[in-house]
mmCIF file of C-alpha atoms and ligand atoms in Angstrom:
data_model
loop_
_atom_site.group_PDB
_atom_site.id
_atom_site.type_symbol
_atom_site.label_atom_id
_atom_site.label_comp_id
_atom_site.label_asym_id
_atom_site.label_seq_id
_atom_site.Cartn_x
_atom_site.Cartn_y
_atom_site.Cartn_z
ATOM 1 C CA MET A 549 -183.873 7.927 -87.076
ATOM 2 C CA ARG A 550 -180.094 8.392 -86.408
ATOM 3 C CA ALA A 551 -178.053 8.778 -83.259
ATOM 4 C CA ARG A 552 -176.005 11.961 -83.327
ATOM 5 C CA ILE A 553 -173.183 13.169 -81.089
ATOM 6 C CA THR A 554 -174.571 16.557 -80.016
ATOM 7 C CA GLY A 555 -171.859 17.547 -77.500
ATOM 8 C CA THR A 556 -168.433 16.401 -76.283
ATOM 9 C CA GLY A 557 -166.357 17.150 -73.176
ATOM 10 C CA SER A 558 -163.138 16.071 -71.601
ATOM 11 C CA TYR A 559 -161.046 16.464 -68.501
ATOM 12 C CA ALA A 560 -157.544 15.523 -67.356
ATOM 13 C CA PRO A 561 -156.267 15.975 -63.825
ATOM 14 C CA GLU A 562 -154.023 19.009 -63.240
ATOM 15 C CA ARG A 563 -150.908 17.080 -62.187
ATOM 16 C CA VAL A 564 -148.510 16.432 -65.081
ATOM 17 C CA VAL A 565 -145.798 13.720 -64.995
ATOM 18 C CA THR A 566 -143.180 14.309 -67.593
ATOM 19 C CA ASN A 567 -140.724 11.838 -69.100
ATOM 20 C CA ALA A 568 -138.013 13.526 -66.955
ATOM 21 C CA ASP A 569 -140.024 12.686 -63.873
ATOM 22 C CA ILE A 570 -140.180 9.040 -65.019
ATOM 23 C CA GLU A 571 -136.414 8.991 -65.651
ATOM 24 C CA ARG A 572 -136.114 9.485 -61.868
ATOM 25 C CA MET A 573 -138.245 6.385 -61.174
ATOM 26 C CA VAL A 574 -137.007 3.718 -63.582
ATOM 27 C CA ALA A 575 -134.075 3.079 -66.021
ATOM 28 C CA THR A 576 -135.435 4.939 -69.033
ATOM 29 C CA SER A 577 -134.892 8.126 -70.934
ATOM 30 C CA ASP A 578 -137.014 10.897 -72.385
ATOM 31 C CA GLU A 579 -135.468 10.103 -75.785
ATOM 32 C CA TRP A 580 -136.467 6.370 -75.602
ATOM 33 C CA ILE A 581 -140.023 7.165 -74.538
ATOM 34 C CA ARG A 582 -140.571 9.847 -77.206
ATOM 35 C CA GLU A 583 -139.045 7.812 -79.989
ATOM 36 C CA ARG A 584 -140.732 4.454 -79.156
ATOM 37 C CA THR A 585 -144.154 5.821 -78.170
ATOM 38 C CA GLY A 586 -144.568 9.541 -79.003
ATOM 39 C CA ILE A 587 -145.381 10.323 -75.394
ATOM 40 C CA ARG A 588 -143.843 13.423 -73.615
ATOM 41 C CA GLU A 589 -146.028 13.677 -70.577
ATOM 42 C CA ARG A 590 -149.218 12.407 -69.016
ATOM 43 C CA HIS A 591 -151.751 13.573 -66.447
ATOM 44 C CA VAL A 592 -152.011 11.747 -63.158
ATOM 45 C CA VAL A 593 -154.739 12.065 -60.473
ATOM 46 C CA ALA A 594 -154.204 13.792 -57.151
ATOM 47 C CA ASP A 595 -154.467 11.698 -53.958
ATOM 48 C CA GLY A 596 -158.050 10.770 -53.408
ATOM 49 C CA GLN A 597 -159.201 11.568 -56.947
ATOM 50 C CA ALA A 598 -161.069 8.618 -58.542
ATOM 51 C CA CYS A 599 -162.661 7.608 -61.869
ATOM 52 C CA SER A 600 -166.031 9.185 -61.202
ATOM 53 C CA ASP A 601 -164.390 12.543 -60.314
ATOM 54 C CA LEU A 602 -162.869 12.726 -63.738
ATOM 55 C CA ALA A 603 -165.951 11.420 -65.435
ATOM 56 C CA LEU A 604 -168.152 14.020 -63.754
ATOM 57 C CA VAL A 605 -166.218 16.999 -65.175
ATOM 58 C CA ALA A 606 -166.092 15.542 -68.633
ATOM 59 C CA ALA A 607 -169.762 14.639 -68.583
ATOM 60 C CA GLU A 608 -170.792 18.155 -67.407
ATOM 61 C CA ARG A 609 -168.808 19.715 -70.236
ATOM 62 C CA ALA A 610 -170.410 17.350 -72.773
ATOM 63 C CA LEU A 611 -173.929 18.049 -71.467
ATOM 64 C CA LYS A 612 -173.283 21.773 -71.619
ATOM 65 C CA ALA A 613 -172.001 21.568 -75.195
ATOM 66 C CA ALA A 614 -175.032 19.559 -76.181
ATOM 67 C CA GLY A 615 -177.510 21.875 -74.407
ATOM 68 C CA VAL A 616 -179.004 18.779 -72.744
ATOM 69 C CA SER A 617 -179.722 18.668 -69.007
ATOM 70 C CA ALA A 618 -178.804 15.656 -66.869
ATOM 71 C CA SER A 619 -182.486 15.070 -66.050
ATOM 72 C CA GLU A 620 -183.132 14.480 -69.781
ATOM 73 C CA LEU A 621 -180.733 11.540 -69.988
ATOM 74 C CA ASP A 622 -182.294 8.111 -70.574
ATOM 75 C CA LEU A 623 -179.072 6.157 -70.121
ATOM 76 C CA ILE A 624 -175.434 6.529 -68.986
ATOM 77 C CA VAL A 625 -172.845 4.098 -70.316
ATOM 78 C CA LEU A 626 -169.449 4.485 -68.597
ATOM 79 C CA ALA A 627 -166.558 2.644 -70.189
ATOM 80 C CA THR A 628 -163.722 2.001 -67.735
ATOM 81 C CA CYS A 629 -161.345 -0.670 -66.401
ATOM 82 C CA THR A 630 -160.497 1.466 -63.358
ATOM 83 C CA GLY A 631 -163.767 2.254 -61.669
ATOM 84 C CA ASP A 632 -164.076 3.815 -58.173
ATOM 85 C CA THR A 633 -165.137 0.402 -56.624
ATOM 86 C CA PRO A 634 -165.924 -3.119 -57.924
ATOM 87 C CA LEU A 635 -169.492 -2.543 -56.595
ATOM 88 C CA PRO A 636 -171.561 -0.426 -57.315
ATOM 89 C CA SER A 637 -170.870 0.559 -60.886
ATOM 90 C CA THR A 638 -169.078 3.932 -61.369
ATOM 91 C CA ALA A 639 -171.889 4.777 -63.844
ATOM 92 C CA CYS A 640 -174.366 4.781 -60.955
ATOM 93 C CA LEU A 641 -172.038 7.098 -58.925
ATOM 94 C CA LEU A 642 -171.980 9.429 -61.894
ATOM 95 C CA GLN A 643 -175.724 9.203 -62.423
ATOM 96 C CA HIS A 644 -176.256 10.379 -58.812
ATOM 97 C CA ARG A 645 -173.686 13.178 -58.929
ATOM 98 C CA LEU A 646 -175.037 14.499 -62.231
ATOM 99 C CA GLY A 647 -178.620 14.346 -60.961
ATOM 100 C CA ALA A 648 -179.645 12.231 -63.985
ATOM 101 C CA THR A 649 -182.704 10.997 -62.140
ATOM 102 C CA ARG A 650 -184.379 9.286 -65.077
ATOM 103 C CA ALA A 651 -181.316 7.514 -66.426
ATOM 104 C CA ALA A 652 -180.372 3.823 -66.331
ATOM 105 C CA ALA A 653 -176.679 3.488 -65.761
ATOM 106 C CA PHE A 654 -174.047 0.795 -66.193
ATOM 107 C CA ASP A 655 -170.261 0.338 -66.676
ATOM 108 C CA LEU A 656 -168.869 -1.284 -69.829
ATOM 109 C CA GLY A 657 -165.574 -3.138 -69.828
ATOM 110 C CA ALA A 658 -163.780 -3.309 -73.149
ATOM 111 C CA ALA A 659 -160.481 -1.765 -72.066
ATOM 112 C CA CYS A 660 -159.122 0.777 -74.643
ATOM 113 C CA CYS A 661 -162.082 -0.002 -76.949
ATOM 114 C CA GLY A 662 -164.578 0.901 -74.227
ATOM 115 C CA PHE A 663 -165.685 4.257 -75.676
ATOM 116 C CA VAL A 664 -166.319 2.892 -79.148
ATOM 117 C CA TYR A 665 -168.163 -0.127 -77.761
ATOM 118 C CA ALA A 666 -170.204 2.295 -75.591
ATOM 119 C CA LEU A 667 -170.948 4.422 -78.650
ATOM 120 C CA GLY A 668 -172.299 1.274 -80.311
ATOM 121 C CA VAL A 669 -174.607 0.615 -77.351
ATOM 122 C CA ALA A 670 -175.777 4.222 -77.356
ATOM 123 C CA ASP A 671 -176.449 4.065 -81.113
ATOM 124 C CA ALA A 672 -178.549 0.912 -80.743
ATOM 125 C CA TYR A 673 -180.591 2.334 -77.887
ATOM 126 C CA VAL A 674 -181.235 5.685 -79.595
ATOM 127 C CA ARG A 675 -182.289 3.983 -82.812
ATOM 128 C CA THR A 676 -184.786 1.996 -80.817
ATOM 129 C CA GLY A 677 -186.400 4.852 -78.937
ATOM 130 C CA MET A 678 -184.162 6.525 -76.383
ATOM 131 C CA ARG A 679 -183.659 10.324 -76.810
ATOM 132 C CA HIS A 680 -180.412 11.109 -74.968
ATOM 133 C CA VAL A 681 -177.619 8.729 -73.937
ATOM 134 C CA LEU A 682 -174.420 9.920 -72.163
ATOM 135 C CA VAL A 683 -171.300 7.947 -73.163
ATOM 136 C CA VAL A 684 -168.204 8.338 -71.047
ATOM 137 C CA GLY A 685 -164.709 6.879 -71.067
ATOM 138 C CA SER A 686 -162.944 7.606 -67.767
ATOM 139 C CA GLU A 687 -159.716 5.947 -66.435
ATOM 140 C CA VAL A 688 -157.292 6.201 -63.606
ATOM 141 C CA MET A 689 -154.648 4.058 -65.242
ATOM 142 C CA SER A 690 -152.058 5.309 -62.722
ATOM 143 C CA ALA A 691 -153.739 3.198 -60.047
ATOM 144 C CA ILE A 692 -153.084 -0.071 -61.977
ATOM 145 C CA THR A 693 -149.655 1.023 -63.260
ATOM 146 C CA ASP A 694 -146.554 -0.554 -61.761
ATOM 147 C CA TRP A 695 -144.327 2.429 -61.349
ATOM 148 C CA THR A 696 -141.305 0.100 -60.970
ATOM 149 C CA ASP A 697 -141.875 -1.504 -64.408
ATOM 150 C CA ARG A 698 -140.273 0.475 -67.174
ATOM 151 C CA ASN A 699 -142.035 -1.591 -69.836
ATOM 152 C CA THR A 700 -145.401 -0.234 -68.893
ATOM 153 C CA CYS A 701 -145.108 2.754 -66.559
ATOM 154 C CA VAL A 702 -144.040 5.086 -69.378
ATOM 155 C CA LEU A 703 -147.209 4.392 -71.370
ATOM 156 C CA PHE A 704 -150.315 5.320 -69.355
ATOM 157 C CA GLY A 705 -152.134 8.420 -68.113
ATOM 158 C CA ASP A 706 -155.356 9.438 -66.419
ATOM 159 C CA GLY A 707 -158.304 11.349 -67.925
ATOM 160 C CA ALA A 708 -161.962 11.248 -69.078
ATOM 161 C CA GLY A 709 -163.919 12.070 -72.218
ATOM 162 C CA ALA A 710 -167.633 12.126 -72.807
ATOM 163 C CA ALA A 711 -170.240 12.483 -75.553
ATOM 164 C CA VAL A 712 -173.957 13.073 -75.550
ATOM 165 C CA VAL A 713 -175.667 10.836 -78.146
ATOM 166 C CA SER A 714 -179.137 12.182 -79.111
ATOM 167 C CA ALA A 715 -181.928 11.136 -81.437
ATOM 168 C CA SER A 716 -181.845 13.044 -84.709
ATOM 169 C CA GLY A 717 -184.243 13.182 -87.702
ATOM 170 C CA ASP A 718 -181.635 13.996 -90.297
ATOM 171 C CA ASP A 719 -179.107 11.877 -92.111
ATOM 172 C CA ARG A 720 -176.121 12.958 -90.070
ATOM 173 C CA GLY A 721 -174.895 10.943 -87.029
ATOM 174 C CA ILE A 722 -173.372 7.561 -86.272
ATOM 175 C CA LEU A 723 -173.420 5.631 -89.538
ATOM 176 C CA SER A 724 -172.240 2.354 -87.996
ATOM 177 C CA THR A 725 -170.041 0.795 -85.339
ATOM 178 C CA HIS A 726 -167.961 -2.369 -85.855
ATOM 179 C CA LEU A 727 -167.032 -4.221 -82.687
ATOM 180 C CA HIS A 728 -164.770 -7.306 -82.445
ATOM 181 C CA SER A 729 -163.080 -9.446 -79.788
ATOM 182 C CA ASP A 730 -160.717 -12.454 -79.579
ATOM 183 C CA GLY A 731 -160.203 -13.736 -75.986
ATOM 184 C CA SER A 732 -157.550 -16.247 -77.163
ATOM 185 C CA MET A 733 -155.128 -13.295 -76.860
ATOM 186 C CA CYS A 734 -156.260 -12.393 -73.266
ATOM 187 C CA ASP A 735 -152.723 -12.734 -71.867
ATOM 188 C CA LEU A 736 -151.242 -9.969 -74.029
ATOM 189 C CA ILE A 737 -152.574 -7.228 -71.739
ATOM 190 C CA THR A 738 -153.855 -8.223 -68.331
ATOM 191 C CA VAL A 739 -154.203 -7.173 -64.617
ATOM 192 C CA PRO A 740 -154.024 -10.727 -63.209
ATOM 193 C CA GLY A 741 -155.016 -10.042 -59.547
ATOM 194 C CA GLY A 742 -157.918 -8.407 -57.669
ATOM 195 C CA GLY A 743 -160.721 -10.285 -59.386
ATOM 196 C CA THR A 744 -162.220 -13.677 -58.522
ATOM 197 C CA ARG A 745 -159.450 -15.723 -60.152
ATOM 198 C CA ILE A 746 -156.801 -14.339 -57.853
ATOM 199 C CA PRO A 747 -158.678 -12.371 -55.152
ATOM 200 C CA PRO A 748 -157.001 -9.613 -53.176
ATOM 201 C CA SER A 749 -154.490 -10.921 -50.647
ATOM 202 C CA ASP A 750 -151.180 -10.018 -49.096
ATOM 203 C CA GLN A 751 -149.478 -12.521 -51.508
ATOM 204 C CA MET A 752 -151.250 -10.943 -54.508
ATOM 205 C CA VAL A 753 -149.865 -7.553 -53.488
ATOM 206 C CA THR A 754 -146.371 -8.937 -52.789
ATOM 207 C CA ASP A 755 -146.446 -10.470 -56.279
ATOM 208 C CA ARG A 756 -147.634 -7.111 -57.752
ATOM 209 C CA LEU A 757 -150.520 -8.836 -59.497
ATOM 210 C CA GLN A 758 -152.797 -5.818 -59.070
ATOM 211 C CA TYR A 759 -150.820 -4.048 -61.834
ATOM 212 C CA ILE A 760 -151.061 -4.170 -65.593
ATOM 213 C CA LYS A 761 -148.788 -6.645 -67.426
ATOM 214 C CA MET A 762 -148.287 -6.356 -71.140
ATOM 215 C CA LYS A 763 -146.543 -8.143 -73.967
ATOM 216 C CA GLY A 764 -145.890 -4.911 -75.725
ATOM 217 C CA ASN A 765 -144.206 -6.127 -78.867
ATOM 218 C CA GLU A 766 -146.877 -8.728 -79.678
ATOM 219 C CA THR A 767 -149.595 -6.270 -78.862
ATOM 220 C CA PHE A 768 -148.050 -3.759 -81.268
ATOM 221 C CA LYS A 769 -148.299 -6.142 -84.209
ATOM 222 C CA VAL A 770 -151.847 -7.232 -83.532
ATOM 223 C CA ALA A 771 -152.847 -3.597 -82.972
ATOM 224 C CA VAL A 772 -151.601 -2.548 -86.458
ATOM 225 C CA ARG A 773 -153.263 -5.506 -88.205
ATOM 226 C CA THR A 774 -156.704 -5.180 -86.486
ATOM 227 C CA LEU A 775 -156.889 -1.383 -86.814
ATOM 228 C CA GLU A 776 -156.255 -1.627 -90.488
ATOM 229 C CA GLU A 777 -158.783 -4.487 -90.905
ATOM 230 C CA VAL A 778 -161.527 -2.790 -89.012
ATOM 231 C CA ALA A 779 -161.015 0.534 -90.834
ATOM 232 C CA ARG A 780 -161.300 -1.240 -94.169
ATOM 233 C CA GLU A 781 -164.392 -3.185 -92.974
ATOM 234 C CA THR A 782 -166.006 0.065 -91.919
ATOM 235 C CA LEU A 783 -165.349 1.937 -95.101
ATOM 236 C CA ALA A 784 -166.459 -1.024 -97.215
ATOM 237 C CA ALA A 785 -169.749 -1.201 -95.279
ATOM 238 C CA HIS A 786 -170.664 2.197 -96.674
ATOM 239 C CA GLY A 787 -169.018 1.943 -100.056
ATOM 240 C CA VAL A 788 -166.617 4.838 -99.319
ATOM 241 C CA GLY A 789 -162.923 5.061 -99.766
ATOM 242 C CA VAL A 790 -160.079 6.137 -97.519
ATOM 243 C CA SER A 791 -159.928 9.443 -99.367
ATOM 244 C CA ASP A 792 -163.527 10.232 -98.279
ATOM 245 C CA VAL A 793 -162.461 10.246 -94.591
ATOM 246 C CA ASP A 794 -162.020 13.831 -93.359
ATOM 247 C CA LEU A 795 -160.593 12.908 -89.907
ATOM 248 C CA TYR A 796 -159.345 9.745 -88.230
ATOM 249 C CA VAL A 797 -159.432 9.632 -84.419
ATOM 250 C CA PRO A 798 -157.504 6.478 -83.354
ATOM 251 C CA HIS A 799 -156.798 5.159 -79.868
ATOM 252 C CA GLN A 800 -153.770 7.012 -78.589
ATOM 253 C CA ALA A 801 -151.458 4.218 -77.481
ATOM 254 C CA ASN A 802 -148.355 4.679 -79.591
ATOM 255 C CA VAL A 803 -147.622 7.031 -82.411
ATOM 256 C CA ARG A 804 -145.746 4.303 -84.291
ATOM 257 C CA ILE A 805 -148.814 2.074 -84.278
ATOM 258 C CA ILE A 806 -150.949 4.922 -85.740
ATOM 259 C CA LYS A 807 -148.332 5.832 -88.342
ATOM 260 C CA ALA A 808 -148.072 2.157 -89.488
ATOM 261 C CA VAL A 809 -151.832 1.924 -89.752
ATOM 262 C CA VAL A 810 -152.427 5.099 -91.686
ATOM 263 C CA ASP A 811 -149.448 4.315 -93.896
ATOM 264 C CA ARG A 812 -150.993 0.930 -94.813
ATOM 265 C CA LEU A 813 -154.422 2.604 -95.421
ATOM 266 C CA GLY A 814 -153.007 5.432 -97.433
ATOM 267 C CA LEU A 815 -154.405 8.105 -95.189
ATOM 268 C CA PRO A 816 -152.356 11.259 -94.836
ATOM 269 C CA LEU A 817 -151.119 12.027 -91.288
ATOM 270 C CA GLU A 818 -152.710 15.605 -91.509
ATOM 271 C CA LYS A 819 -156.100 13.866 -91.272
ATOM 272 C CA VAL A 820 -155.213 12.056 -88.041
ATOM 273 C CA VAL A 821 -155.786 13.370 -84.479
ATOM 274 C CA LEU A 822 -152.666 12.816 -82.350
ATOM 275 C CA ASN A 823 -152.481 13.947 -78.775
ATOM 276 C CA MET A 824 -150.703 11.074 -76.927
ATOM 277 C CA ASP A 825 -147.693 13.340 -76.534
ATOM 278 C CA ARG A 826 -149.660 15.214 -73.808
ATOM 279 C CA TYR A 827 -151.848 12.415 -72.336
ATOM 280 C CA GLY A 828 -150.174 9.035 -72.864
ATOM 281 C CA ASN A 829 -152.508 6.078 -73.183
ATOM 282 C CA THR A 830 -155.685 6.861 -71.230
ATOM 283 C CA SER A 831 -157.380 3.623 -72.326
ATOM 284 C CA ALA A 832 -161.175 4.130 -72.714
ATOM 285 C CA ALA A 833 -160.703 7.923 -72.316
ATOM 286 C CA SER A 834 -158.224 8.308 -75.143
ATOM 287 C CA ILE A 835 -160.645 8.593 -78.153
ATOM 288 C CA PRO A 836 -163.186 10.829 -76.477
ATOM 289 C CA ILE A 837 -160.453 13.252 -75.243
ATOM 290 C CA ALA A 838 -158.938 13.352 -78.738
ATOM 291 C CA LEU A 839 -162.347 13.821 -80.285
ATOM 292 C CA ASP A 840 -163.288 16.584 -77.882
ATOM 293 C CA GLU A 841 -160.038 18.465 -78.630
ATOM 294 C CA ALA A 842 -160.707 18.178 -82.335
ATOM 295 C CA VAL A 843 -164.263 19.397 -81.917
ATOM 296 C CA ARG A 844 -163.245 22.383 -79.792
ATOM 297 C CA ASP A 845 -160.320 23.482 -81.975
ATOM 298 C CA GLY A 846 -162.454 23.339 -85.113
ATOM 299 C CA ARG A 847 -160.907 20.320 -86.837
ATOM 300 C CA VAL A 848 -164.259 18.508 -86.647
ATOM 301 C CA ARG A 849 -166.835 20.404 -88.755
ATOM 302 C CA ASP A 850 -170.452 19.794 -89.759
ATOM 303 C CA GLY A 851 -170.882 17.382 -92.638
ATOM 304 C CA GLN A 852 -167.436 15.769 -92.351
ATOM 305 C CA LEU A 853 -166.830 11.991 -92.320
ATOM 306 C CA ILE A 854 -165.141 11.068 -89.074
ATOM 307 C CA MET A 855 -163.696 7.559 -88.341
ATOM 308 C CA LEU A 856 -162.835 6.281 -84.913
ATOM 309 C CA GLY A 857 -160.519 3.236 -84.408
ATOM 310 C CA ALA A 858 -159.612 1.399 -81.235
ATOM 311 C CA PHE A 859 -157.882 -1.734 -79.924
ATOM 312 C CA GLY A 860 -157.126 -2.977 -76.471
ATOM 313 C CA ALA A 861 -157.033 -5.697 -73.818
ATOM 314 C CA GLY A 862 -159.290 -8.649 -74.414
ATOM 315 C CA LEU A 863 -158.260 -8.413 -77.105
ATOM 316 C CA THR A 864 -160.875 -6.106 -78.479
ATOM 317 C CA TRP A 865 -160.916 -3.851 -81.566
ATOM 318 C CA ALA A 866 -163.555 -1.557 -82.899
ATOM 319 C CA SER A 867 -164.390 1.346 -85.143
ATOM 320 C CA ALA A 868 -167.160 3.829 -85.771
ATOM 321 C CA LEU A 869 -167.998 5.984 -88.819
ATOM 322 C CA ILE A 870 -169.812 9.273 -88.159
ATOM 323 C CA ARG A 871 -171.242 11.880 -90.503
ATOM 324 C CA TRP A 872 -170.808 14.937 -88.291
HETATM 325 N N1 ACO B 183 -136.989 2.600 -71.379
HETATM 326 C C1 ACO B 183 -135.939 2.023 -71.956
HETATM 327 N N2 ACO B 183 -135.892 0.804 -72.465
HETATM 328 C C2 ACO B 183 -137.047 0.104 -72.411
HETATM 329 C C3 ACO B 183 -138.225 0.639 -71.875
HETATM 330 C C4 ACO B 183 -138.180 1.926 -71.325
HETATM 331 N N3 ACO B 183 -139.230 2.556 -70.790
HETATM 332 N N4 ACO B 183 -139.208 -0.284 -71.969
HETATM 333 C C5 ACO B 183 -138.701 -1.362 -72.577
HETATM 334 N N5 ACO B 183 -137.379 -1.107 -72.846
HETATM 335 C C6 ACO B 183 -136.397 -1.998 -73.513
HETATM 336 C C7 ACO B 183 -136.803 -3.487 -73.425
HETATM 337 O O1 ACO B 183 -136.398 -4.005 -72.201
HETATM 338 C C8 ACO B 183 -136.107 -4.034 -74.614
HETATM 339 O O2 ACO B 183 -134.720 -4.237 -74.219
HETATM 340 P P1 ACO B 183 -133.977 -5.611 -74.665
HETATM 341 O O3 ACO B 183 -133.964 -5.612 -76.180
HETATM 342 O O4 ACO B 183 -132.604 -5.434 -74.042
HETATM 343 O O5 ACO B 183 -134.736 -6.740 -74.051
HETATM 344 C C9 ACO B 183 -136.071 -2.921 -75.648
HETATM 345 O O6 ACO B 183 -136.398 -1.728 -74.930
HETATM 346 C C10 ACO B 183 -137.073 -3.143 -76.722
HETATM 347 O O7 ACO B 183 -138.314 -3.606 -76.170
HETATM 348 P P2 ACO B 183 -139.563 -3.803 -77.103
HETATM 349 O O8 ACO B 183 -140.700 -4.314 -76.238
HETATM 350 O O9 ACO B 183 -139.209 -4.608 -78.292
HETATM 351 O O10 ACO B 183 -139.922 -2.332 -77.555
HETATM 352 P P3 ACO B 183 -140.963 -1.833 -78.604
HETATM 353 O O11 ACO B 183 -140.379 -1.119 -79.684
HETATM 354 O O12 ACO B 183 -141.975 -2.922 -78.921
HETATM 355 O O13 ACO B 183 -141.744 -0.752 -77.750
HETATM 356 C C11 ACO B 183 -143.734 -0.572 -76.461
HETATM 357 C C12 ACO B 183 -142.356 -1.102 -76.460
HETATM 358 C C13 ACO B 183 -143.696 0.972 -76.423
HETATM 359 C C14 ACO B 183 -144.435 -1.039 -75.187
HETATM 360 C C15 ACO B 183 -144.538 -0.992 -77.702
HETATM 361 O O14 ACO B 183 -144.378 -2.397 -77.922
HETATM 362 C C16 ACO B 183 -146.001 -0.728 -77.659
HETATM 363 O O15 ACO B 183 -146.399 0.445 -77.638
HETATM 364 N N6 ACO B 183 -146.905 -1.717 -77.722
HETATM 365 C C17 ACO B 183 -148.300 -1.611 -77.692
HETATM 366 C C18 ACO B 183 -148.801 -1.120 -76.383
HETATM 367 C C19 ACO B 183 -150.319 -0.896 -76.487
HETATM 368 O O16 ACO B 183 -150.722 -0.207 -77.377
HETATM 369 N N7 ACO B 183 -151.141 -1.525 -75.651
HETATM 370 C C20 ACO B 183 -152.472 -1.640 -75.848
HETATM 371 C C21 ACO B 183 -153.340 -0.884 -75.057
HETATM 372 S S1 ACO B 183 -153.304 -1.087 -73.395
HETATM 373 C C22 ACO B 183 -154.885 -1.417 -72.777
HETATM 374 O O17 ACO B 183 -155.743 -1.978 -73.520
HETATM 375 C C23 ACO B 183 -155.197 -1.087 -71.405
#
């Protein structure tokens, strides 16, 4: 029994914020942002639009592509660090709005690795008896972005991506997932306030602790190292080489990180899905949005070997190998 991705879907809010728009907010330039990150523009939610609103559209598109109805779902795993509310889980809000009456539902927090972690959870549950699991990555990063901090505000965007993972009798599907963490590097990317360590307060807001803080340069180096390591670990687990990979779908944080990784691996850039120029870093949504685009434009085809690779706050890093 294998777990197979039978449908994908994605959604980004209509509003687009370009680098030129950000030039009017902080001391930066379109040229700096494009050269240092590869980002040209990002989508940002309308007032009142929340994580579950984005997740709902992406999930409906994935269910339609899979030919699975919401009432057939056994489980919904929603990866996010920007849920609608601390309580209840955003996955439960999505479960209700989809009408997934039989499904268990929970949120998963692994920052930018959330989708690959959630895919690992879905794989385990399907191999042990579930028939259909909905995996979603949905983020409203603009809500935790400090729009006065040029070090971070140029990087992030909002969006959602989803995949239906179904039981399958044939050999195709998720071959394995490889999930890692190292909390000793927790201070590289953090939202310090708003939890139980520094609860919401006027002082917390004055100190702007509700926003993401990042040591970008250190994160960059760890990202390159861990993405390379986990890719090699994944390929070795199946006795396949880099040249066997048909398509690599990495987390879309920075084009220079991805180029450094594929250069070290010896993987040609033509085999890499890149879309951060139009979305920025959408955290847990980045890989499923990129995967959905590649599925819909025909770059992902039956029988191909697809590798996913992610890293993010925690720190966490992860990969998945899929025979499509
Ligand atoms: N515009 C102009 N200048 C800027 C900007 C900006 N937007 N941001 C920073 N700078 C300046 C800095 O102040 C610094 O100036 P200084 O030398 O005078 O001090 C200079 O540019 C270089 O800064 P670096 O941080 O060394 O720039 P770097 O080349 O590392 O690029 C970046 C910064 C883009 C943040 C990069 O480090 C990066 O992408 N890091 C990884 C980010 C990431 O992937 N995060 C993980 C996921 S997030 C999650 O899990 C939720």
